[in-house]
Coordinates of C-alpha atoms and ligand atoms in Angstrom, one line a residue:
M1 CA 34.2 63.5 60.5
K2 CA 37.1 62.0 62.3
V3 CA 36.6 59.1 64.7
E4 CA 38.2 59.8 68.1
K5 CA 36.7 57.2 70.3
I6 CA 35.6 53.7 69.4
C7 CA 33.6 51.3 71.6
C8 CA 33.3 47.6 70.8
I9 CA 30.5 45.6 72.4
G10 CA 31.7 42.0 72.7
A11 CA 35.2 41.0 73.7
G12 CA 35.3 37.6 71.9
Y13 CA 37.3 36.0 69.1
V14 CA 36.4 38.8 66.7
G15 CA 36.0 41.9 68.9
G16 CA 39.2 41.3 71.0
P17 CA 41.8 40.8 68.3
T18 CA 40.2 43.3 65.9
M19 CA 40.1 46.1 68.4
A20 CA 43.6 45.3 69.6
V21 CA 44.9 45.8 66.0
I22 CA 42.9 49.0 65.5
A23 CA 44.3 50.4 68.7
Q24 CA 47.8 49.4 67.8
K25 CA 47.6 50.9 64.3
C26 CA 45.6 54.1 65.3
P27 CA 47.3 55.6 68.4
D28 CA 45.2 58.7 67.8
I29 CA 42.0 56.7 68.5
Y30 CA 40.9 55.6 71.9
V31 CA 39.4 52.1 71.9
T32 CA 37.3 50.6 74.6
V33 CA 36.2 47.0 74.4
V34 CA 33.2 46.1 76.7
D35 CA 31.6 42.8 77.6
I36 CA 29.0 41.7 80.1
N37 CA 31.1 38.7 80.9
E38 CA 33.3 39.9 83.8
E39 CA 35.6 36.9 83.8
R40 CA 36.4 37.5 80.2
I41 CA 37.2 41.2 80.8
K42 CA 39.4 40.2 83.7
A43 CA 41.3 37.8 81.5
W44 CA 41.8 40.5 78.9
N45 CA 43.3 42.7 81.6
D46 CA 45.5 40.0 83.1
E47 CA 49.1 41.0 83.6
N48 CA 50.1 37.6 82.5
L49 CA 49.5 37.6 78.7
D50 CA 49.3 33.8 78.6
N51 CA 45.9 34.2 80.3
L52 CA 44.3 36.3 77.6
P53 CA 40.9 34.6 76.8
V54 CA 41.7 34.3 73.1
Y55 CA 44.8 32.5 71.9
E56 CA 46.1 33.9 68.6
P57 CA 49.7 34.0 67.5
G58 CA 51.0 37.6 67.9
L59 CA 48.0 38.9 69.8
D60 CA 49.8 39.1 73.2
K61 CA 52.4 41.5 71.9
I62 CA 49.8 43.8 70.4
V63 CA 47.8 43.8 73.6
A64 CA 50.9 44.5 75.6
E65 CA 51.7 47.5 73.4
A66 CA 48.3 49.1 73.2
R67 CA 46.7 48.2 76.5
G68 CA 46.9 51.1 79.0
R69 CA 47.8 53.4 76.1
N70 CA 44.7 53.7 73.9
L71 CA 43.1 50.2 74.4
R72 CA 41.0 49.4 77.4
F73 CA 38.8 46.4 78.4
C74 CA 36.0 47.0 80.8
T75 CA 32.4 46.0 81.7
N76 CA 30.9 49.5 81.7
V77 CA 28.9 49.1 78.5
E78 CA 26.8 52.2 79.0
G79 CA 29.7 54.5 79.8
A80 CA 31.6 53.3 76.8
I81 CA 28.6 53.8 74.5
Q82 CA 28.2 57.3 75.7
E83 CA 31.8 58.4 75.1
A84 CA 32.2 56.8 71.7
D85 CA 31.5 58.3 68.3
M86 CA 31.7 54.9 66.6
I87 CA 30.3 51.6 68.1
F88 CA 31.1 48.2 66.8
I89 CA 28.7 45.4 67.6
S90 CA 30.7 42.2 67.9
V91 CA 28.5 39.9 70.0
N92 CA 27.8 36.3 69.4
T93 CA 25.0 35.3 66.9
P94 CA 24.7 31.5 67.4
T95 CA 22.2 29.4 65.5
K96 CA 18.8 29.3 67.2
T97 CA 18.3 26.4 69.5
Y98 CA 14.6 26.9 70.0
G99 CA 11.4 28.1 68.3
E100 CA 10.9 29.2 64.7
G101 CA 14.0 28.7 62.6
K102 CA 15.5 26.3 65.3
G103 CA 18.8 24.8 64.1
Q104 CA 19.0 27.2 61.1
A105 CA 18.3 30.9 61.7
A106 CA 20.7 33.1 63.6
D107 CA 19.6 34.0 67.1
L108 CA 19.6 37.7 67.1
K109 CA 18.6 38.3 70.7
W110 CA 22.1 39.6 71.7
I111 CA 22.1 41.9 68.8
E112 CA 18.8 43.3 69.7
L113 CA 19.8 43.8 73.2
C114 CA 22.9 45.7 72.1
A115 CA 20.8 47.9 69.9
R116 CA 18.5 48.7 72.8
Q117 CA 21.4 49.4 75.0
I118 CA 22.9 51.8 72.5
A119 CA 19.6 53.6 72.0
A120 CA 19.1 54.0 75.7
A121 CA 22.6 55.2 76.5
A122 CA 23.4 57.4 73.5
E123 CA 23.4 61.2 74.1
S124 CA 25.0 62.2 70.9
D125 CA 25.0 61.0 67.2
K126 CA 26.7 57.6 66.7
I127 CA 28.0 55.5 63.9
V128 CA 27.0 51.9 64.6
V129 CA 29.0 49.2 62.9
E130 CA 27.8 45.6 62.5
K131 CA 30.8 43.4 62.9
S132 CA 29.1 40.1 63.9
T133 CA 28.0 37.9 61.0
L134 CA 24.4 38.6 60.5
P135 CA 21.6 37.5 58.2
V136 CA 20.9 39.9 55.3
R137 CA 18.7 42.9 56.4
T138 CA 19.7 42.8 60.1
A139 CA 20.9 46.4 59.7
E140 CA 17.3 47.3 59.1
A141 CA 16.2 45.8 62.3
I142 CA 19.0 47.6 64.2
R143 CA 18.0 50.8 62.6
D144 CA 14.4 50.3 63.5
I145 CA 15.2 49.7 67.2
L146 CA 17.7 52.7 67.3
E147 CA 15.3 55.1 65.7
N148 CA 12.2 54.1 67.7
T149 CA 13.7 53.7 71.2
G150 CA 16.5 56.4 71.1
N151 CA 16.5 59.9 72.6
G152 CA 16.3 61.6 69.3
T153 CA 20.0 61.2 68.5
K154 CA 21.0 60.2 64.9
F155 CA 22.5 56.9 64.0
Q156 CA 24.3 55.7 60.9
I157 CA 24.5 52.0 60.4
L158 CA 27.4 50.3 58.7
S159 CA 28.1 46.7 57.9
N160 CA 31.8 45.8 58.2
P161 CA 32.1 42.0 58.1
E162 CA 35.1 40.3 59.5
F163 CA 37.0 38.0 57.2
L164 CA 39.7 37.0 59.7
A165 CA 40.4 33.3 60.2
E166 CA 41.2 32.1 63.6
G167 CA 44.8 31.1 64.1
T168 CA 45.9 33.7 61.6
A169 CA 43.7 36.6 63.0
I170 CA 46.5 39.0 63.5
E171 CA 48.1 38.4 60.1
D172 CA 44.7 38.7 58.4
L173 CA 43.9 41.9 60.3
M174 CA 47.3 43.5 59.6
D175 CA 47.3 42.6 55.9
P176 CA 43.8 41.9 54.7
D177 CA 42.9 40.8 51.2
R178 CA 40.2 43.5 51.4
V179 CA 38.1 45.4 53.9
L180 CA 34.4 45.6 53.2
I181 CA 32.3 48.5 54.3
G182 CA 28.6 48.6 53.6
G183 CA 26.5 51.7 54.2
D184 CA 23.8 54.0 53.1
T185 CA 25.3 55.0 49.8
K186 CA 22.3 57.2 48.8
T187 CA 22.7 59.9 51.4
A188 CA 25.5 62.3 52.3
E189 CA 25.3 61.3 56.0
G190 CA 25.6 57.6 55.0
R191 CA 28.6 58.3 52.7
E192 CA 30.3 60.4 55.5
A193 CA 29.9 57.6 58.0
M194 CA 31.4 55.2 55.5
E195 CA 34.3 57.6 54.9
A196 CA 34.9 57.8 58.7
L197 CA 35.4 54.1 58.9
V198 CA 37.5 54.0 55.7
D199 CA 39.8 56.5 57.5
V200 CA 40.1 54.2 60.5
Y201 CA 41.3 51.3 58.3
G202 CA 43.2 53.7 56.1
H203 CA 45.7 54.0 58.9
W204 CA 47.3 50.8 57.7
V205 CA 45.3 49.3 54.8
A206 CA 45.8 50.6 51.2
R207 CA 42.8 52.5 50.0
E208 CA 42.3 50.3 46.9
K209 CA 41.8 47.3 49.2
I210 CA 38.9 49.0 51.1
L211 CA 35.7 48.2 49.2
T212 CA 32.5 50.1 49.8
T213 CA 29.0 48.8 48.9
N214 CA 25.4 49.1 50.0
V215 CA 24.6 47.5 53.3
W216 CA 22.8 44.5 51.9
S217 CA 25.6 43.6 49.5
S218 CA 28.1 43.8 52.4
E219 CA 26.0 41.6 54.6
L220 CA 25.4 39.0 51.9
S221 CA 29.1 39.0 50.8
K222 CA 30.1 37.8 54.3
L223 CA 27.7 34.8 54.1
T224 CA 28.7 34.1 50.5
A225 CA 32.4 34.2 51.2
N226 CA 32.0 31.6 54.0
A227 CA 29.6 29.5 52.0
F228 CA 32.0 29.3 49.1
L229 CA 35.0 28.4 51.3
A230 CA 33.0 25.7 53.1
Q231 CA 31.7 24.5 49.8
R232 CA 35.3 24.0 48.6
V233 CA 36.0 21.8 51.7
S234 CA 32.8 19.8 51.2
S235 CA 33.6 19.4 47.5
I236 CA 37.1 18.0 48.1
N237 CA 35.8 15.9 51.0
A238 CA 33.1 14.4 48.8
L239 CA 35.8 13.4 46.3
S240 CA 38.1 12.0 49.1
E241 CA 35.5 9.3 49.6
L242 CA 35.6 8.5 45.9
C243 CA 39.5 8.4 46.0
E244 CA 39.3 5.9 48.9
S245 CA 37.2 3.6 46.7
T246 CA 39.6 4.0 43.7
E247 CA 43.3 4.3 43.4
A248 CA 43.2 8.1 43.1
D249 CA 44.9 10.1 45.8
I250 CA 43.0 13.2 47.0
N251 CA 46.2 15.1 47.7
E252 CA 47.3 14.6 44.1
V253 CA 43.9 15.6 42.8
S254 CA 44.0 18.8 44.9
R255 CA 47.4 19.7 43.6
A256 CA 46.4 19.0 40.0
I257 CA 43.2 21.1 40.1
G258 CA 44.7 23.8 42.3
T259 CA 47.1 24.8 39.6
D260 CA 44.2 26.0 37.4
S261 CA 44.2 29.7 38.2
R262 CA 40.4 29.7 37.9
I263 CA 40.2 27.2 40.8
G264 CA 43.3 28.3 42.9
S265 CA 45.2 26.1 45.3
K266 CA 43.9 27.2 48.7
F267 CA 41.2 25.5 50.8
L268 CA 41.5 22.2 49.0
K269 CA 42.7 20.1 51.9
A270 CA 40.6 17.1 52.5
S271 CA 39.8 16.7 56.2
V272 CA 37.6 15.0 58.8
G273 CA 35.2 17.9 58.2
F274 CA 35.2 21.7 58.7
G275 CA 34.3 23.3 62.0
G276 CA 34.5 26.7 63.5
S277 CA 31.8 29.2 64.6
C278 CA 31.2 30.5 61.1
F279 CA 30.9 28.1 58.2
Q280 CA 28.0 26.0 59.4
K281 CA 26.2 28.9 61.0
D282 CA 26.5 31.1 57.9
I283 CA 25.4 28.4 55.5
L284 CA 22.4 27.6 57.7
N285 CA 21.6 31.2 57.6
L286 CA 21.8 31.4 53.9
V287 CA 19.6 28.3 53.6
Y288 CA 17.1 29.8 56.0
I289 CA 16.9 33.2 54.2
S290 CA 16.6 31.5 50.8
R291 CA 13.7 29.3 52.1
S292 CA 12.0 32.3 53.7
Y293 CA 12.0 33.9 50.2
G294 CA 10.6 30.6 48.8
L295 CA 13.8 29.8 46.9
T296 CA 13.8 26.1 47.6
S297 CA 16.4 25.1 44.9
V298 CA 18.8 27.7 46.2
A299 CA 18.3 26.5 49.8
D300 CA 18.7 22.8 48.9
Y301 CA 21.9 23.5 46.9
W302 CA 23.7 25.2 49.9
E303 CA 22.2 22.7 52.5
Q304 CA 24.1 20.0 50.7
V305 CA 27.4 21.5 51.8
I306 CA 26.4 20.8 55.4
K307 CA 25.1 17.4 54.7
I308 CA 28.4 16.3 53.1
N309 CA 30.3 17.8 56.1
D310 CA 28.2 15.7 58.5
H311 CA 28.6 12.7 56.4
Q312 CA 32.4 13.2 56.4
K313 CA 32.6 13.3 60.2
G314 CA 30.3 10.3 60.6
R315 CA 32.3 8.4 58.0
F316 CA 35.5 9.0 59.8
A317 CA 34.0 7.6 63.1
K318 CA 32.5 4.6 61.4
N319 CA 35.8 3.8 59.7
I320 CA 37.5 3.7 63.1
I321 CA 34.8 1.3 64.4
R322 CA 35.0 -0.9 61.4
S323 CA 38.8 -1.1 61.6
L324 CA 38.6 -2.1 65.2
Y325 CA 36.7 -5.2 64.3
N326 CA 33.3 -3.5 64.5
T327 CA 33.4 -2.9 68.2
V328 CA 35.0 -0.1 70.2
S329 CA 33.2 -1.0 73.4
G330 CA 35.6 -0.5 76.3
K331 CA 38.5 0.2 74.0
K332 CA 40.8 3.2 74.6
I333 CA 41.0 5.5 71.6
A334 CA 43.4 8.5 71.8
F335 CA 42.5 11.8 70.2
L336 CA 45.2 14.1 69.2
G337 CA 43.6 17.5 68.8
W338 CA 40.2 18.9 69.9
A339 CA 40.3 22.4 68.4
F340 CA 38.5 23.0 65.1
K341 CA 41.8 23.8 63.5
K342 CA 45.4 24.3 64.6
D343 CA 46.8 27.4 66.4
T344 CA 43.5 28.2 68.2
N345 CA 41.9 27.2 71.4
D346 CA 38.5 27.6 69.8
T347 CA 36.4 24.4 69.7
R348 CA 33.1 25.6 68.3
E349 CA 31.6 23.0 65.9
S350 CA 34.9 21.1 65.9
A351 CA 34.8 17.8 64.1
A352 CA 36.4 16.2 67.1
I353 CA 33.2 16.7 69.2
Y354 CA 31.0 14.8 66.7
V355 CA 33.5 12.0 66.1
A356 CA 33.8 11.6 69.9
D357 CA 30.1 11.6 70.3
H358 CA 29.7 8.9 67.7
L359 CA 32.4 6.7 69.3
L360 CA 31.0 7.3 72.8
N361 CA 27.6 6.0 71.6
E362 CA 29.5 2.8 70.9
D363 CA 30.8 2.8 74.4
A364 CA 34.4 3.7 73.5
K365 CA 36.8 5.3 76.1
I366 CA 38.4 8.4 74.7
T367 CA 41.5 10.2 76.0
V368 CA 42.2 13.6 74.4
F369 CA 45.3 15.6 74.1
D370 CA 45.1 19.1 72.7
P371 CA 47.9 21.6 73.3
K372 CA 45.5 24.6 73.9
V373 CA 42.1 23.3 74.8
R374 CA 41.2 22.8 78.5
E375 CA 39.3 19.7 79.7
E376 CA 36.3 21.7 81.0
Q377 CA 35.8 23.0 77.5
M378 CA 35.9 19.5 75.9
H379 CA 33.3 18.3 78.4
S380 CA 31.1 21.3 77.9
D381 CA 31.2 20.7 74.1
L382 CA 30.1 17.2 74.6
D383 CA 27.4 18.0 77.2
Y384 CA 26.0 20.5 74.7
L385 CA 25.0 17.7 72.4
N386 CA 22.9 16.2 75.1
S387 CA 23.6 12.6 73.9
R388 CA 24.2 11.3 77.4
N389 CA 24.4 12.7 80.9
K390 CA 27.3 14.8 82.2
V391 CA 28.5 12.1 84.6
D392 CA 28.8 9.5 81.7
N393 CA 30.6 12.0 79.5
R394 CA 33.2 12.5 82.2
K395 CA 33.4 8.8 82.8
L396 CA 33.9 7.9 79.2
M397 CA 36.1 10.8 78.1
K398 CA 39.0 12.5 79.7
A399 CA 41.8 14.9 78.8
E400 CA 45.5 14.1 79.3
P401 CA 48.1 16.8 79.4
C402 CA 50.8 14.5 78.0
P403 CA 50.4 13.2 74.4
Y404 CA 52.4 10.0 75.1
E405 CA 50.3 9.2 78.1
A406 CA 47.2 9.8 76.1
C407 CA 48.2 7.2 73.5
K408 CA 49.5 4.7 76.0
G409 CA 47.5 1.5 76.0
A410 CA 45.3 2.7 73.2
H411 CA 44.0 0.6 70.3
A412 CA 43.9 3.5 68.0
V413 CA 45.1 7.1 67.7
A414 CA 42.9 9.6 65.8
V415 CA 44.3 12.9 64.6
L416 CA 41.5 15.5 64.7
T417 CA 43.4 18.7 64.5
E418 CA 46.5 19.5 62.4
W419 CA 48.7 20.8 65.2
D420 CA 52.3 21.0 63.8
E421 CA 53.8 19.3 66.9
F422 CA 52.0 16.0 66.1
I423 CA 54.3 15.5 63.1
D424 CA 57.5 15.4 65.2
Y425 CA 56.3 13.2 68.0
D426 CA 58.4 10.1 68.7
W427 CA 56.0 7.7 66.9
Q428 CA 58.2 4.7 67.7
K429 CA 57.6 5.4 71.4
I430 CA 53.9 5.8 70.8
Y431 CA 53.8 2.5 68.9
D432 CA 55.7 0.6 71.5
N433 CA 53.2 1.6 74.2
M434 CA 50.0 0.8 72.2
L435 CA 48.0 -2.3 71.9
K436 CA 48.5 -4.2 68.6
P437 CA 47.6 -4.0 65.9
A438 CA 48.3 -0.3 66.5
Q439 CA 46.2 1.9 64.3
V440 CA 46.4 5.6 63.3
F441 CA 43.5 7.5 61.8
D442 CA 44.9 10.7 60.4
G443 CA 41.9 13.0 59.8
R444 CA 44.1 15.8 58.7
S445 CA 46.7 14.1 56.5
V446 CA 49.6 15.6 58.5
L447 CA 51.6 12.5 59.5
D448 CA 54.2 10.8 57.4
K449 CA 52.3 7.7 56.4
Q450 CA 55.2 5.7 55.1
K451 CA 57.3 6.3 58.2
L452 CA 54.4 5.2 60.4
R453 CA 53.9 2.1 58.2
D454 CA 57.6 1.3 58.5
I455 CA 57.3 1.4 62.3
G456 CA 54.4 -1.1 62.1
F457 CA 51.3 1.0 62.3
R458 CA 48.2 0.4 60.3
V459 CA 47.4 3.9 58.9
Y460 CA 44.3 5.3 57.5
T461 CA 44.4 8.8 55.9
I462 CA 41.5 10.7 54.3
G463 CA 41.2 10.3 50.6
T464 CA 44.0 7.8 49.9
A465 CA 44.1 4.1 49.5
Ligands
LIG501 C1 35.6 24.0 29.9 C2 36.8 24.2 30.8 O1 37.0 25.6 31.1 C3 38.1 23.7 30.2 O2 39.2 23.8 31.1 C4 37.8 22.2 29.8 O3 38.9 21.7 29.1 C5 36.6 22.1 28.9 O4 35.4 22.7 29.6 P1 34.6 25.4 27.8 O5 33.4 24.5 28.0 O6 35.2 25.5 26.5 O7 35.8 24.8 28.8 O8 34.3 26.8 28.3 P2 34.3 27.6 29.7 O9 35.0 28.9 29.4 O10 34.8 26.9 30.9 O11 32.8 27.9 30.0 C6 31.8 26.9 30.2 C7 30.5 27.5 30.4 O12 30.4 28.1 31.6 C8 30.1 28.5 29.3 O13 28.7 28.3 29.0 C9 30.3 29.8 30.0 O14 29.4 30.8 29.5 C10 29.9 29.5 31.5 N1 30.4 30.3 32.5 C11 31.8 30.4 32.7 C12 29.6 31.2 33.3 O15 28.4 31.1 33.1 N2 30.2 32.0 34.2 C13 31.5 32.0 34.5 O16 31.9 32.8 35.4 C14 32.3 31.2 33.7
LIG502 C1 36.4 31.2 58.5 C2 36.8 32.1 57.3 O1 38.0 31.6 56.7 C3 37.0 33.6 57.7 O2 37.3 34.4 56.5 C4 35.7 34.0 58.4 O3 35.9 35.4 58.8 C5 35.4 33.1 59.6 O4 35.3 31.8 59.1 P1 37.8 30.2 60.5 O5 36.5 29.5 60.8 O6 38.5 30.8 61.6 O7 37.5 31.3 59.4 O8 38.8 29.1 59.9 P2 39.1 28.5 58.5 O9 40.6 28.5 58.3 O10 38.3 29.1 57.4 O11 38.7 26.9 58.6 C6 37.4 26.5 58.8 C7 37.4 25.0 58.9 O12 37.6 24.4 57.6 C8 38.4 24.4 59.8 O13 37.8 23.4 60.6 C9 39.5 23.9 58.9 O14 40.2 22.8 59.4 C10 38.6 23.4 57.7 N1 39.4 23.4 56.5 C11 39.9 24.5 55.9 C12 39.5 22.2 55.8 O15 39.1 21.1 56.3 N2 40.2 22.1 54.6 C13 40.7 23.3 54.0 O16 41.3 23.2 53.0 C14 40.6 24.5 54.7
LIG503 P1 32.7 36.0 68.2 O1 33.5 34.8 67.7 O2 31.7 36.5 67.3 O3 33.7 37.1 68.7 P2 32.3 35.3 71.0 O4 31.3 34.4 71.6 O5 33.7 34.9 71.1 O6 31.9 35.5 69.5 O7 32.2 36.7 71.7 C1 31.0 37.5 71.8 C2 31.1 38.2 73.2 O8 30.0 39.1 73.2 C3 31.0 37.3 74.4 O9 32.1 37.5 75.2 C4 29.7 37.8 75.1 O10 29.8 37.9 76.5 C5 29.6 39.3 74.6 N1 28.2 39.8 74.6 C6 27.0 39.3 74.2 N2 26.0 40.1 74.3 C7 26.5 41.3 74.9 C8 25.9 42.5 75.4 N3 24.6 42.8 75.2 N4 26.8 43.4 75.9 C9 28.1 43.2 76.1 N5 28.7 42.0 75.7 C10 27.9 41.1 75.1

């Protein structure tokens, strides 16, 4: 079977870029991305490519090429489902904030809604692809809904987890390490559906990089990949604290262990803590699933990765307070960076939010500069924690569009995101305009420590004395 029309439900950080690349690479396939959020769809259709709702290097060019040719963004979910022979589900699956599994399990209400919408609208057989990260065995729930609420049409369910990292989404999509497709390997229809999706990726990905497995292995591989990556960050962060108490340097340790080919050099950068929409959510999911099968030791093992990450964020904030003579009350602290990593405007679970919250609890005044994040987003991130009311959040924290203004009159500058531009700032100018002793807390180890010390700064970097 050859796929001619694809529909993707969910025009977010995953659905948008993934579909843009599929459309660009497969001019023979017509791709429609739908979302219930009208604002978001409007932004995807904006003539001015600077207004796309997702910032990713290279995305604008791809959208410009494919939009209006074989890529369309719209809000007509039902119509797009009806036309398509393959439907990707790429909606958000946040951690539950209520009820059973609160704070751990994934909230699948959007997924269920999607499945019901597909079942109600479909008039012909469809291949349904789970793209969102989901707990193991979600495919079964989707199948159950489709088969019991549909109009007698047939569905094949595939799992095709996304491994793209934000900030490098386009590179990762264009040249992936692998593409993973899980399906019903036991039946001819299942294998045929998998082959249809293999053919889509086969337009640009070498066949040997496209792995096929059963559905459960595919679902679990996604959680496992993210859990392993997060575990590396927590492992190096745990050791960064030991380095600060000894004369070891975490960057030297990273380099030394990374040359062991069994360990590898990537993902060993000590930081103020990992963020992003996936790591914490996926580990919490793994923990929840393990506990639900009674596997307490397995659950405890993975939960520790989150605990170290929380500890690292708290430790960074406490260190700022301690260095400012144990009180930050009324003191201006400048944040450089709010996004969870560089080259993205995404702030979900960003370490900056938790560090800010900690400092605001101590009555600090925070001014934030981030090249891509808007002030409303920063405030809504803080409001979400519910630590204080909205008015107080806006009184105590504000954004500043100029980094030099953000740092002016501050007691301390904290680097929370590793944006490249921070390295080349005029640090002498920043120093001259700060209160003394001027302190820099580099949560990403991006700045030239010696240069800053020569200027006169007191500098703290993670994992070094
Ligand atoms: C280890 C380190 O590899 C080596 O660099 C260091 O100098 C000494 O410690 P060694 O103990 O000789 O070397 O063996 P290694 O091959 O690392 O295996 C250690 C244990 O892990 C073995 O019991 C092995 O069976 C087990 N293992 C290893 C697994 O169970 N699974 C694996 O994937 C790898
Ligand atoms: C991650 C996975 O990498 C990707 O494969 C999956 O599809 C989605 O989740 P993402 O969250 O976009 O991608 O970013 P990633 O580059 O993995 O970084 C996650 C967090 O870890 C960031 O906050 C980053 O700053 C932090 N990190 C990463 C470190 O602190 N140190 C490192 O060495 C690497
Ligand atoms: P991700 O990082 O997984 O892409 P996002 O939150 O960026 O997550 O995007 C998910 C998108 O899915 C949001 O734009 C949301 O409006 C959309 N969405 C959620 N449920 C539905 C639904 N039933 N129909 C259409 N769109 C939906």
